[in-house]
Coordinates of C-alpha atoms in Angstrom, one line a residue:
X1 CA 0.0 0.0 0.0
X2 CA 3.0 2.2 0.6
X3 CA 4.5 2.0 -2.7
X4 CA 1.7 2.4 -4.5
X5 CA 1.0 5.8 -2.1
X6 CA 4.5 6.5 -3.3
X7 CA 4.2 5.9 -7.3
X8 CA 1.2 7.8 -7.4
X9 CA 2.9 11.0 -5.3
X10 CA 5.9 10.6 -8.2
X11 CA 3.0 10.4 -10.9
X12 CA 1.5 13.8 -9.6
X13 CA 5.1 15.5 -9.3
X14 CA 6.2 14.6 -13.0
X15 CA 2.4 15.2 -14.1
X16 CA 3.0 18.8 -12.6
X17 CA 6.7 19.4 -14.2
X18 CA 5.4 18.4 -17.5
X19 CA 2.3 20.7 -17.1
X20 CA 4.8 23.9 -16.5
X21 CA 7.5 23.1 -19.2
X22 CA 5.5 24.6 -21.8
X23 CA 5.1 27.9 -19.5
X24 CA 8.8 27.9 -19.0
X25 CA 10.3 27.5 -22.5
X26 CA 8.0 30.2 -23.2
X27 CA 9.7 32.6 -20.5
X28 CA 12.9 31.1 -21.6
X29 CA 12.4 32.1 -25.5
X30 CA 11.4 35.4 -24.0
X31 CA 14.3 36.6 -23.0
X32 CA 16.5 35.3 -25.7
X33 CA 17.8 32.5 -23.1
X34 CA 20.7 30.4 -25.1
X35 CA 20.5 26.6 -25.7
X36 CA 23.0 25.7 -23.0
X37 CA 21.4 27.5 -20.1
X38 CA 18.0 26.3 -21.4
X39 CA 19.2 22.5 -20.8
X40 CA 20.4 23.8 -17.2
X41 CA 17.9 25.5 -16.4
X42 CA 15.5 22.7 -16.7
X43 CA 17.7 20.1 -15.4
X44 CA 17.1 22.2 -11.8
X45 CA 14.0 22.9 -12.1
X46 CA 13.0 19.1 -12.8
X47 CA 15.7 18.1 -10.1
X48 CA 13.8 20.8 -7.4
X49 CA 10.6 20.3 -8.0
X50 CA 10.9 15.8 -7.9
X51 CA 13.1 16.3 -4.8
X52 CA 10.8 19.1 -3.1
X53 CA 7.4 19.0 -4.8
X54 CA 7.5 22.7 -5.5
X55 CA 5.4 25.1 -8.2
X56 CA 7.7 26.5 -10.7
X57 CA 5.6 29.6 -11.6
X58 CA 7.2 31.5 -14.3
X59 CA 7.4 34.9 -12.5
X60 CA 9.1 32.7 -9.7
X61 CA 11.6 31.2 -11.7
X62 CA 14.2 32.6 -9.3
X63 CA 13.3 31.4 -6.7
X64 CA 13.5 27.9 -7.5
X65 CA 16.9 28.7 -9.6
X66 CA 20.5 28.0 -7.1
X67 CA 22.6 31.0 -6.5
X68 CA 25.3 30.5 -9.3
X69 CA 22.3 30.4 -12.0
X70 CA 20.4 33.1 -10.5
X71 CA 23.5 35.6 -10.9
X72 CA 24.8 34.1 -14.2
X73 CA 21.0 34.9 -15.4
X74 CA 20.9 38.6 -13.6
X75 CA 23.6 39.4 -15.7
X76 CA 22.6 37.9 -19.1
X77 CA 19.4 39.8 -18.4
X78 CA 20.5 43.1 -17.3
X79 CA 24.2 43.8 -18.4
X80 CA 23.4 45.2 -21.4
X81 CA 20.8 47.1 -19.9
X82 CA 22.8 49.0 -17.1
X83 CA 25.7 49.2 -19.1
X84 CA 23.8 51.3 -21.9
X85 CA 22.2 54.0 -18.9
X86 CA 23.3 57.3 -19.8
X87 CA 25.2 57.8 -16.4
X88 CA 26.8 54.3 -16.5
X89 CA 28.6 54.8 -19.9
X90 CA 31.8 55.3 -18.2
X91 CA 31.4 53.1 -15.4
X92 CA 33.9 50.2 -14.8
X93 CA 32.6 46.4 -15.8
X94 CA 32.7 45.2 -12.5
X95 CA 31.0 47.7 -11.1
X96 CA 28.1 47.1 -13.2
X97 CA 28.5 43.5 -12.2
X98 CA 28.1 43.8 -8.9
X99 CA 25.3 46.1 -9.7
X100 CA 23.4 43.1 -11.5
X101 CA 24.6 40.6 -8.7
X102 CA 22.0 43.2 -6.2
X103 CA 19.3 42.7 -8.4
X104 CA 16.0 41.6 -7.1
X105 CA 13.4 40.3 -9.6
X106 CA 10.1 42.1 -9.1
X107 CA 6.4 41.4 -10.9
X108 CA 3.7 43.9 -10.9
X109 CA 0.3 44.1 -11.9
X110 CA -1.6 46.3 -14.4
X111 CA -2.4 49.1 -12.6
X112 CA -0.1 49.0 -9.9
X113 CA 1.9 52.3 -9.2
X114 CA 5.7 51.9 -8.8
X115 CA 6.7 54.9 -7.3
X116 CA 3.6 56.9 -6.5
X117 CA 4.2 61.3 -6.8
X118 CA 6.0 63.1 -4.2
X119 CA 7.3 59.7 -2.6
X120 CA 10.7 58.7 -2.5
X121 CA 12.3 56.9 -5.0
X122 CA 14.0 53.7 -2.6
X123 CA 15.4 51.8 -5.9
X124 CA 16.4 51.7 -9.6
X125 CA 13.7 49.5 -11.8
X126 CA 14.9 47.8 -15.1
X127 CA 11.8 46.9 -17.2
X128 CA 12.5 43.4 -18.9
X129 CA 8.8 42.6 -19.7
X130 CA 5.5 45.1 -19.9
X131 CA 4.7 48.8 -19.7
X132 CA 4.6 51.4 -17.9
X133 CA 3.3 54.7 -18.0
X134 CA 4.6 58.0 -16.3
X135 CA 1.8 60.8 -15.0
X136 CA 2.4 64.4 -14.3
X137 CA -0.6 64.3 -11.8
X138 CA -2.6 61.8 -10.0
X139 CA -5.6 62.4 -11.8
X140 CA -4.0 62.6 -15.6
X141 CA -5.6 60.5 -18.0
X142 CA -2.6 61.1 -20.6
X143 CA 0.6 59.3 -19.6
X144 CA 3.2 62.0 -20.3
X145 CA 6.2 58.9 -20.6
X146 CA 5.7 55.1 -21.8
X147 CA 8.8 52.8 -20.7
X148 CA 9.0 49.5 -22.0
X149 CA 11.7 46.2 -22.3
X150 CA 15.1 47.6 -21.8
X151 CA 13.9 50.9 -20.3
X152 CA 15.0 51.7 -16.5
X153 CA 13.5 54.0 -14.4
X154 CA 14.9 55.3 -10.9
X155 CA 18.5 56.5 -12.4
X156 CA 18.4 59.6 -10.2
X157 CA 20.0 57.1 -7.4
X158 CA 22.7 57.5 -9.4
X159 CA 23.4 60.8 -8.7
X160 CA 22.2 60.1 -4.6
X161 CA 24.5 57.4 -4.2
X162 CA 27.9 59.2 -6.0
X163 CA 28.5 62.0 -2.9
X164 CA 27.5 59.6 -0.1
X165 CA 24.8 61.4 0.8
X166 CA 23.8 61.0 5.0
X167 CA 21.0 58.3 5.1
X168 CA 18.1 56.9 3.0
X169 CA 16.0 60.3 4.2
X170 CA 17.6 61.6 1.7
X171 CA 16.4 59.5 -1.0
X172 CA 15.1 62.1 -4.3
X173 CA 11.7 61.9 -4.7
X174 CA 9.6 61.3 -7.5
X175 CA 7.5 64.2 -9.3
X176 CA 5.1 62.0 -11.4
X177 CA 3.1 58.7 -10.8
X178 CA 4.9 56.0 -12.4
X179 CA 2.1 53.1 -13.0
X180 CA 2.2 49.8 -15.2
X181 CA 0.0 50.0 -18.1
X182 CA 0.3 46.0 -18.5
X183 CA 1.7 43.6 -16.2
X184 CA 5.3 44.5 -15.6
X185 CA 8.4 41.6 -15.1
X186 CA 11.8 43.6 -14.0
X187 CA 14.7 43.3 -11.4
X188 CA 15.0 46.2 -8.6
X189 CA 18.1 47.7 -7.5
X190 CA 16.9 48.9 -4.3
X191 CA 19.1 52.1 -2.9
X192 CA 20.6 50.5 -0.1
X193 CA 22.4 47.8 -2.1
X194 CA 23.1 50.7 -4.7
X195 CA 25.5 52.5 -1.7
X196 CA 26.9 49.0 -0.9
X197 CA 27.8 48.8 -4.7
X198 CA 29.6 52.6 -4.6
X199 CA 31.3 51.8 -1.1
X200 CA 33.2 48.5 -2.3
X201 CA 33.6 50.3 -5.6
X202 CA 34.5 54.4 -4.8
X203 CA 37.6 54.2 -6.4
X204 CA 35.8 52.9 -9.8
X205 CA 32.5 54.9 -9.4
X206 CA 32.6 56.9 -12.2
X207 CA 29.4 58.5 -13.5
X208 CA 29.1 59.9 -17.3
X209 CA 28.0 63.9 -16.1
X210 CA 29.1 65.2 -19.5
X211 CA 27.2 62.9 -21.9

């Protein structure tokens, strides 16, 4: 009776892997995700969710990912990205690594407001899937900005972080309501990883201020 308890438990478990893969490749193809880090990336997710029974939801692909993949992944996705911000032109490549390496991944709904007006502005958001809109005032109807894939939003933390400024009460705050228009997949730079970033890395922190 035991065994056949046990077969049926494995029988659900692959039944649930199988039912995801599809949702997977699909995030995979996505974001461009090459052949080699496909095969791993399923090889962990098959080997976590047989030894721990867990959901691989698609916007939780992180968290089911081990560290090394996680941080090889952060950079794939969002290298690029930070390396092409304005301010970060001149900015060493291992700074920009560690940068990625701080990353959190973030998922919000349509509708949701990021960084509401007049509040401050606690981290650096690179969009890798879904819209957002920017609004001058709360009860606009025109979005005044539309940020998409690739676009990053938050980059006066740039400036906030470069003179060591005394505290997170000093954060800059936003003057417009930045809201997504669809849901929105990204990774988060939140400011107090940003000042651990420029205080391993002064003597490299070099901002592009004459673009």
């Amino acid at each position: 009776m035991r065994t056949t308890t046990q077969e049926e438990i494995r029988k659900k478990i692959r039944k649930k892997i199988e039912s995801k893969k599809e949702d997977i490749n699909t995030w995979m193809k996505r974001y461009h995700i090459d052949y080699e880090m496909k095969k791993e990336i399923m090889k962990n997710i098959n080997k976590i969710l047989l030894e721990e029974d867990k959901d691989a939801e698609v916007e939780n692909l992180f968290n089911v990912l081990p560290g090394y993949m996680k941080k090889h992944l952060k950079r794939l996705l969002c290298l690029k990205t930070l390396s092409q911000v304005e301010l970060l032109q001149l900015m060493d490549d291992s700074v920009l690594i560690m940068m990625c390496d701080c990353l959190k991944p973030v998922t919000y709904a349509v509708d949701h407001i990021i960084f509401p007006k007049e509040h401050p502005i606690d981290r650096m958001l690179l969009i890798i899937e879904g819209t957002v809109w920017t609004y001058g005032t709360s009860g606009e109807e025109t979005a005044t900005k539309e940020l998409g894939k690739g676009d990053v939003y938050g980059e006066e933390l740039l400036m906030w972080a470069s003179p060591y400024k005394a505290g997170i009460d000093n954060l800059p705050t936003s003057n417009e309501n930045v809201k997504c228009h669809t849901q929105v997949e990204g990774f988060a730079l939140s400011a107090k990883d940003l000042l651990k970033v420029v205080s391993k890395h002064e003597q490299r922190w070099k901002l592009n201020l004459d673009p």
